[in-house]
Each structure stands twice: as structure tokens, then as C-alpha cells.
Amino acid sequence: MTDTTNFVLPHWIYWGWLAIMPLVFMWFTRDAKPSGIADEETALKVLAEEDPALNAPGNTFTRALDWITDKSGLFVSLWTVNAVCVYFYEVVSRYIFDAPTIWAHQASYLMFGMQYLLAGGFALLHGDHVRVDVVYIKLPRRAQIGMDIFTSTFFFIFAIALAGTCWRFFIDSYDMGEVTEETWQVQFYPVKAAMVLGGILLSLAGLSKLIKDILLFVRTAGGKPA
């Protein structure tokens, strides 16, 4: 092995690319028709049996919240393309040119960490969180909706506490100019800012679901279908 050091990705390019690249992809694919629509509709019908609010029409406010949640999830999902390219570059650089990078692995795991945090609201919107419904599934539809409304209290305690606690982490990290301990030493406070934003997006998705649950609960009064 030689001591040759490969190209080191500048920090501003890393953060700038993560901010701009998904917007470019979303712009150029804005008119593309999604494939597998029939399969997606079938999956939504199955999920609706587990969560009545998933197919609920809601109102203008909930549709706005759902749009924000959906687009933010699409935005961070496009980061995955970066990981494929970065690891390809690392493999070629390491094994063909004998010049391993000092940033590729860290750039990817920080990105995946932020992606995980920011996609929580998107997962809630599309019913992708794990549900333990041994009792819930046996309840009548209106009782299920009522249970969702009741348990939303605990959800908001968690989501708001998450955002509030992470805000303190972010302020402390920003004030000290925190960077990672590895050689690349990229700024760490944007990651903690993503934790705050993830808590906010999760809260917005939960608020939309709560409103739709309340509307469904009222609509099903007197045995009316949901």
C-alpha cells in the first residue's frame, strides 16, 4: 500500500449537494408517471384495514400537511443514489488506484442517519411503521379510530420531546462548531439539525393523522360507514 491520499470531498460540496441534488431530480421527473400504480392501490387498501385514516380524505389543512410530509420523504429518499455513487468511487479508488478515501464511508453513514430521522413522518403517512395490533385488529372500525385518537396523546409526547431535546443538542453543537472525530472532520451540527427537523415532520404527520381520525370518528357516528 502506498501513502497516496485520494481526493478529499470539501465540506461545502457535501452539504450543498445533499440540499440541491434531490431538487434537481424532482424537477426533471415531475411529469414522470409512477409505475406499479395498481399494486400501490392494492397495498393501500390492505393497509387501510389496519389504519382507517390512511385512505381518509381529510381536509385542505391535512392535505397540505400530507404534501409536505410526502415531498420531504421523496427528497431524502433520493439521497440513496449518492451512496451508490460514493461507494462505487471508493471501491474503484481503493482497489484499482490504491488510493482509499478518508471521507466516503463517513459521508454515507451520516447521510443515512439523517435519512432515517427525516423519513419518520413519511413512513407514518404511508402506514409503514410497525404496528402491534393483536387487540386493535379485533375492535370494530369506530373503536379502532377512537383508539388511534386516544393513543395519539402518547405519540405527541414522544414527537414533541424528540424535537425539543434535539433542539438543545443542535444549539450546543452549533455553538461549539462541533465536527466529527474522524480525519475528514465534517460539521456535525447539520446532522443534529436534521434530528430537530425529523421530530417536526413526524409531529406534522401525526397531526394530519389525528385530524383525519377525528373527522372519521365524527363521520362514523350512528353506524355510518367510514
mmCIF file of C-alpha atoms in Angstrom:
data_model
loop_
_atom_site.group_PDB
_atom_site.id
_atom_site.type_symbol
_atom_site.label_atom_id
_atom_site.label_comp_id
_atom_site.label_asym_id
_atom_site.label_seq_id
_atom_site.Cartn_x
_atom_site.Cartn_y
_atom_site.Cartn_z
ATOM 1 C CA MET A 1 0.000 0.000 0.000
ATOM 2 C CA THR A 2 1.196 3.494 -0.784
ATOM 3 C CA ASP A 3 0.637 6.633 1.268
ATOM 4 C CA THR A 4 -1.178 8.353 -1.573
ATOM 5 C CA THR A 5 -4.244 10.205 -0.334
ATOM 6 C CA ASN A 6 -7.166 10.448 -2.677
ATOM 7 C CA PHE A 7 -9.344 13.472 -3.360
ATOM 8 C CA VAL A 8 -10.961 14.793 -0.171
ATOM 9 C CA LEU A 9 -14.529 15.979 -0.657
ATOM 10 C CA PRO A 10 -14.880 19.589 0.565
ATOM 11 C CA HIS A 11 -17.492 20.014 3.273
ATOM 12 C CA TRP A 12 -19.428 22.707 1.425
ATOM 13 C CA ILE A 13 -19.792 20.474 -1.634
ATOM 14 C CA TYR A 14 -21.111 17.634 0.536
ATOM 15 C CA TRP A 15 -23.792 19.709 2.257
ATOM 16 C CA GLY A 16 -24.628 21.684 -0.873
ATOM 17 C CA TRP A 17 -25.030 18.550 -2.956
ATOM 18 C CA LEU A 18 -27.349 16.929 -0.406
ATOM 19 C CA ALA A 19 -29.517 20.071 -0.481
ATOM 20 C CA ILE A 20 -29.625 20.587 -4.260
ATOM 21 C CA MET A 21 -29.369 17.136 -5.833
ATOM 22 C CA PRO A 22 -32.877 15.864 -4.804
ATOM 23 C CA LEU A 23 -34.478 19.111 -6.016
ATOM 24 C CA VAL A 24 -32.851 18.639 -9.424
ATOM 25 C CA PHE A 25 -34.069 15.035 -9.651
ATOM 26 C CA MET A 26 -37.583 16.013 -8.554
ATOM 27 C CA TRP A 27 -37.692 18.815 -11.128
ATOM 28 C CA PHE A 28 -36.659 16.653 -14.082
ATOM 29 C CA THR A 29 -39.010 13.807 -13.085
ATOM 30 C CA ARG A 30 -42.002 15.995 -12.191
ATOM 31 C CA ASP A 31 -44.005 14.806 -15.219
ATOM 32 C CA ALA A 32 -42.992 11.153 -14.959
ATOM 33 C CA LYS A 33 -45.824 8.733 -14.330
ATOM 34 C CA PRO A 34 -45.145 6.352 -11.418
ATOM 35 C CA SER A 35 -45.115 2.653 -12.240
ATOM 36 C CA GLY A 36 -46.962 -0.008 -10.316
ATOM 37 C CA ILE A 37 -49.982 2.192 -9.523
ATOM 38 C CA ALA A 38 -52.322 -0.806 -9.345
ATOM 39 C CA ASP A 39 -50.036 -2.597 -6.883
ATOM 40 C CA GLU A 40 -49.770 0.552 -4.779
ATOM 41 C CA GLU A 41 -53.548 0.949 -4.637
ATOM 42 C CA THR A 42 -53.915 -2.685 -3.563
ATOM 43 C CA ALA A 43 -51.331 -2.184 -0.817
ATOM 44 C CA LEU A 44 -53.140 0.942 0.399
ATOM 45 C CA LYS A 45 -56.418 -0.957 0.623
ATOM 46 C CA VAL A 46 -54.750 -3.640 2.739
ATOM 47 C CA LEU A 47 -53.126 -1.032 4.991
ATOM 48 C CA ALA A 48 -56.445 0.770 5.343
ATOM 49 C CA GLU A 49 -57.784 -2.305 7.112
ATOM 50 C CA GLU A 50 -55.111 -1.746 9.749
ATOM 51 C CA ASP A 51 -55.371 2.044 9.865
ATOM 52 C CA PRO A 52 -58.679 3.613 8.740
ATOM 53 C CA ALA A 53 -57.129 7.096 8.424
ATOM 54 C CA LEU A 54 -54.755 6.085 5.612
ATOM 55 C CA ASN A 55 -57.405 6.464 2.906
ATOM 56 C CA ALA A 56 -59.350 9.221 4.654
ATOM 57 C CA PRO A 57 -59.865 12.344 2.512
ATOM 58 C CA GLY A 58 -59.192 14.754 5.390
ATOM 59 C CA ASN A 59 -59.474 18.456 4.580
ATOM 60 C CA THR A 60 -57.411 21.209 2.966
ATOM 61 C CA PHE A 61 -55.163 21.540 6.008
ATOM 62 C CA THR A 62 -54.395 17.813 6.252
ATOM 63 C CA ARG A 63 -53.738 17.631 2.525
ATOM 64 C CA ALA A 64 -51.186 20.439 2.880
ATOM 65 C CA LEU A 65 -49.503 18.608 5.770
ATOM 66 C CA ASP A 66 -49.517 15.359 3.795
ATOM 67 C CA TRP A 67 -47.951 17.123 0.799
ATOM 68 C CA ILE A 68 -45.104 18.437 2.973
ATOM 69 C CA THR A 69 -44.581 15.017 4.538
ATOM 70 C CA ASP A 70 -44.695 13.175 1.219
ATOM 71 C CA LYS A 71 -42.312 15.547 -0.586
ATOM 72 C CA SER A 72 -39.837 15.567 2.297
ATOM 73 C CA GLY A 73 -39.785 11.766 2.227
ATOM 74 C CA LEU A 74 -39.213 11.750 -1.523
ATOM 75 C CA PHE A 75 -36.459 14.348 -1.083
ATOM 76 C CA VAL A 76 -34.412 12.292 1.375
ATOM 77 C CA SER A 77 -35.083 9.015 -0.442
ATOM 78 C CA LEU A 78 -33.123 10.360 -3.413
ATOM 79 C CA TRP A 79 -30.018 10.603 -1.239
ATOM 80 C CA THR A 80 -29.661 6.848 -1.652
ATOM 81 C CA VAL A 81 -28.390 7.457 -5.189
ATOM 82 C CA ASN A 82 -25.440 9.296 -3.651
ATOM 83 C CA ALA A 83 -24.462 6.311 -1.522
ATOM 84 C CA VAL A 84 -24.294 4.052 -4.587
ATOM 85 C CA CYS A 85 -22.059 6.540 -6.402
ATOM 86 C CA VAL A 86 -19.843 7.249 -3.381
ATOM 87 C CA TYR A 87 -19.206 3.588 -2.571
ATOM 88 C CA PHE A 88 -18.542 2.835 -6.233
ATOM 89 C CA TYR A 89 -15.970 5.629 -6.246
ATOM 90 C CA GLU A 90 -14.423 4.283 -3.040
ATOM 91 C CA VAL A 91 -14.109 0.732 -4.378
ATOM 92 C CA VAL A 92 -12.513 1.886 -7.641
ATOM 93 C CA SER A 93 -10.200 4.303 -5.851
ATOM 94 C CA ARG A 94 -9.151 1.787 -3.204
ATOM 95 C CA TYR A 95 -8.710 -1.391 -5.210
ATOM 96 C CA ILE A 96 -7.729 -0.120 -8.645
ATOM 97 C CA PHE A 97 -5.755 3.053 -7.885
ATOM 98 C CA ASP A 98 -4.603 2.059 -4.384
ATOM 99 C CA ALA A 99 -5.833 5.402 -3.032
ATOM 100 C CA PRO A 100 -8.541 4.853 -0.382
ATOM 101 C CA THR A 101 -10.596 7.865 0.616
ATOM 102 C CA ILE A 102 -10.917 9.285 4.118
ATOM 103 C CA TRP A 103 -14.464 10.542 3.646
ATOM 104 C CA ALA A 104 -16.608 8.105 1.627
ATOM 105 C CA HIS A 105 -17.790 5.869 4.460
ATOM 106 C CA GLN A 106 -18.445 8.733 6.840
ATOM 107 C CA ALA A 107 -20.288 10.755 4.200
ATOM 108 C CA SER A 108 -22.617 7.818 3.610
ATOM 109 C CA TYR A 109 -23.390 6.859 7.185
ATOM 110 C CA LEU A 110 -24.080 10.470 8.166
ATOM 111 C CA MET A 111 -26.384 10.744 5.173
ATOM 112 C CA PHE A 112 -28.206 7.520 6.056
ATOM 113 C CA GLY A 113 -28.583 8.670 9.662
ATOM 114 C CA MET A 114 -30.219 11.909 8.548
ATOM 115 C CA GLN A 115 -32.341 9.998 6.045
ATOM 116 C CA TYR A 116 -33.629 7.716 8.804
ATOM 117 C CA LEU A 117 -34.513 10.691 11.018
ATOM 118 C CA LEU A 118 -36.201 12.726 8.307
ATOM 119 C CA ALA A 119 -38.244 9.858 6.846
ATOM 120 C CA GLY A 120 -40.208 9.114 10.026
ATOM 121 C CA GLY A 121 -43.138 11.327 9.039
ATOM 122 C CA PHE A 122 -43.200 9.857 5.526
ATOM 123 C CA ALA A 123 -43.348 6.343 6.990
ATOM 124 C CA LEU A 124 -46.234 7.363 9.272
ATOM 125 C CA LEU A 125 -48.131 8.926 6.365
ATOM 126 C CA HIS A 126 -47.900 5.715 4.330
ATOM 127 C CA GLY A 127 -48.521 3.295 7.202
ATOM 128 C CA ASP A 128 -45.011 1.856 7.218
ATOM 129 C CA HIS A 129 -44.357 1.941 10.953
ATOM 130 C CA VAL A 130 -44.533 -1.373 12.802
ATOM 131 C CA ARG A 131 -47.909 -1.947 14.452
ATOM 132 C CA VAL A 132 -48.689 -4.338 17.302
ATOM 133 C CA ASP A 133 -52.393 -4.854 16.670
ATOM 134 C CA VAL A 134 -53.280 -8.097 18.459
ATOM 135 C CA VAL A 135 -56.166 -6.360 20.255
ATOM 136 C CA TYR A 136 -56.654 -3.427 17.867
ATOM 137 C CA ILE A 137 -57.484 -5.616 14.858
ATOM 138 C CA LYS A 138 -60.367 -7.257 16.753
ATOM 139 C CA LEU A 139 -62.106 -3.971 17.544
ATOM 140 C CA PRO A 140 -64.967 -2.501 15.469
ATOM 141 C CA ARG A 141 -63.935 0.179 12.998
ATOM 142 C CA ARG A 142 -65.146 3.118 15.111
ATOM 143 C CA ALA A 143 -63.435 1.709 18.194
ATOM 144 C CA GLN A 144 -60.195 1.446 16.202
ATOM 145 C CA ILE A 145 -60.462 5.108 15.249
ATOM 146 C CA GLY A 146 -61.177 6.044 18.858
ATOM 147 C CA MET A 147 -58.158 4.040 19.990
ATOM 148 C CA ASP A 148 -55.992 5.897 17.465
ATOM 149 C CA ILE A 149 -57.231 9.240 18.810
ATOM 150 C CA PHE A 150 -56.519 8.194 22.402
ATOM 151 C CA THR A 151 -53.033 6.812 21.723
ATOM 152 C CA SER A 152 -52.094 9.924 19.723
ATOM 153 C CA THR A 153 -51.529 11.597 23.109
ATOM 154 C CA PHE A 154 -48.531 9.359 23.728
ATOM 155 C CA PHE A 155 -47.340 9.871 20.172
ATOM 156 C CA PHE A 156 -47.240 13.651 20.550
ATOM 157 C CA ILE A 157 -45.473 13.413 23.904
ATOM 158 C CA PHE A 158 -42.734 11.433 22.172
ATOM 159 C CA ALA A 159 -42.568 13.551 18.993
ATOM 160 C CA ILE A 160 -42.521 16.909 20.786
ATOM 161 C CA ALA A 161 -39.999 15.671 23.358
ATOM 162 C CA LEU A 162 -37.826 14.410 20.490
ATOM 163 C CA ALA A 163 -37.875 17.753 18.685
ATOM 164 C CA GLY A 164 -37.333 19.754 21.875
ATOM 165 C CA THR A 165 -34.454 17.628 23.144
ATOM 166 C CA CYS A 166 -32.768 17.586 19.749
ATOM 167 C CA TRP A 167 -33.079 21.369 19.558
ATOM 168 C CA ARG A 168 -30.893 21.634 22.651
ATOM 169 C CA PHE A 169 -28.409 19.205 21.104
ATOM 170 C CA PHE A 170 -28.351 21.262 17.907
ATOM 171 C CA ILE A 171 -27.771 24.601 19.697
ATOM 172 C CA ASP A 172 -24.913 23.164 21.758
ATOM 173 C CA SER A 173 -23.344 21.573 18.673
ATOM 174 C CA TYR A 174 -23.654 24.776 16.634
ATOM 175 C CA ASP A 175 -22.228 26.965 19.405
ATOM 176 C CA MET A 176 -19.108 24.829 19.728
ATOM 177 C CA GLY A 177 -18.717 24.311 15.961
ATOM 178 C CA GLU A 178 -18.796 20.550 16.505
ATOM 179 C CA VAL A 179 -17.156 18.357 13.881
ATOM 180 C CA THR A 180 -16.765 14.613 13.624
ATOM 181 C CA GLU A 181 -13.761 12.993 15.286
ATOM 182 C CA GLU A 182 -12.511 11.245 12.155
ATOM 183 C CA THR A 183 -9.910 12.737 9.822
ATOM 184 C CA TRP A 184 -12.471 14.315 7.500
ATOM 185 C CA GLN A 185 -13.893 16.406 10.394
ATOM 186 C CA VAL A 186 -17.121 17.410 8.675
ATOM 187 C CA GLN A 187 -19.550 19.649 10.564
ATOM 188 C CA PHE A 188 -21.829 17.653 12.843
ATOM 189 C CA TYR A 189 -24.451 20.248 13.739
ATOM 190 C CA PRO A 190 -26.381 19.802 10.439
ATOM 191 C CA VAL A 191 -26.970 16.201 11.476
ATOM 192 C CA LYS A 192 -28.422 17.362 14.779
ATOM 193 C CA ALA A 193 -30.494 19.949 12.918
ATOM 194 C CA ALA A 194 -31.888 17.032 10.898
ATOM 195 C CA MET A 195 -32.895 15.414 14.188
ATOM 196 C CA VAL A 196 -34.946 18.516 15.041
ATOM 197 C CA LEU A 197 -36.499 18.660 11.592
ATOM 198 C CA GLY A 198 -37.281 14.947 11.752
ATOM 199 C CA GLY A 199 -39.181 15.466 15.004
ATOM 200 C CA ILE A 200 -41.125 18.352 13.450
ATOM 201 C CA LEU A 201 -42.013 16.376 10.322
ATOM 202 C CA LEU A 202 -43.106 13.434 12.452
ATOM 203 C CA SER A 203 -45.306 15.768 14.515
ATOM 204 C CA LEU A 204 -46.878 17.242 11.369
ATOM 205 C CA ALA A 205 -47.637 13.768 10.002
ATOM 206 C CA GLY A 206 -49.135 12.819 13.372
ATOM 207 C CA LEU A 207 -51.241 15.997 13.452
ATOM 208 C CA SER A 208 -52.629 15.225 9.999
ATOM 209 C CA LYS A 209 -53.478 11.687 11.087
ATOM 210 C CA LEU A 210 -55.156 12.913 14.275
ATOM 211 C CA ILE A 211 -57.357 15.371 12.364
ATOM 212 C CA LYS A 212 -58.347 12.666 9.874
ATOM 213 C CA ASP A 213 -59.089 10.269 12.733
ATOM 214 C CA ILE A 214 -61.334 12.850 14.420
ATOM 215 C CA LEU A 215 -63.167 13.535 11.145
ATOM 216 C CA LEU A 216 -63.653 9.784 10.632
ATOM 217 C CA PHE A 217 -64.843 9.322 14.204
ATOM 218 C CA VAL A 218 -67.494 12.006 13.716
ATOM 219 C CA ARG A 219 -68.445 10.659 10.306
ATOM 220 C CA THR A 220 -68.976 7.134 11.645
ATOM 221 C CA ALA A 221 -71.305 8.276 14.432
ATOM 222 C CA GLY A 222 -74.539 6.317 14.412
ATOM 223 C CA GLY A 223 -73.033 3.436 12.474
ATOM 224 C CA LYS A 224 -72.290 5.392 9.291
ATOM 225 C CA PRO A 225 -69.582 3.762 7.120
ATOM 226 C CA ALA A 226 -66.063 5.232 7.237
#
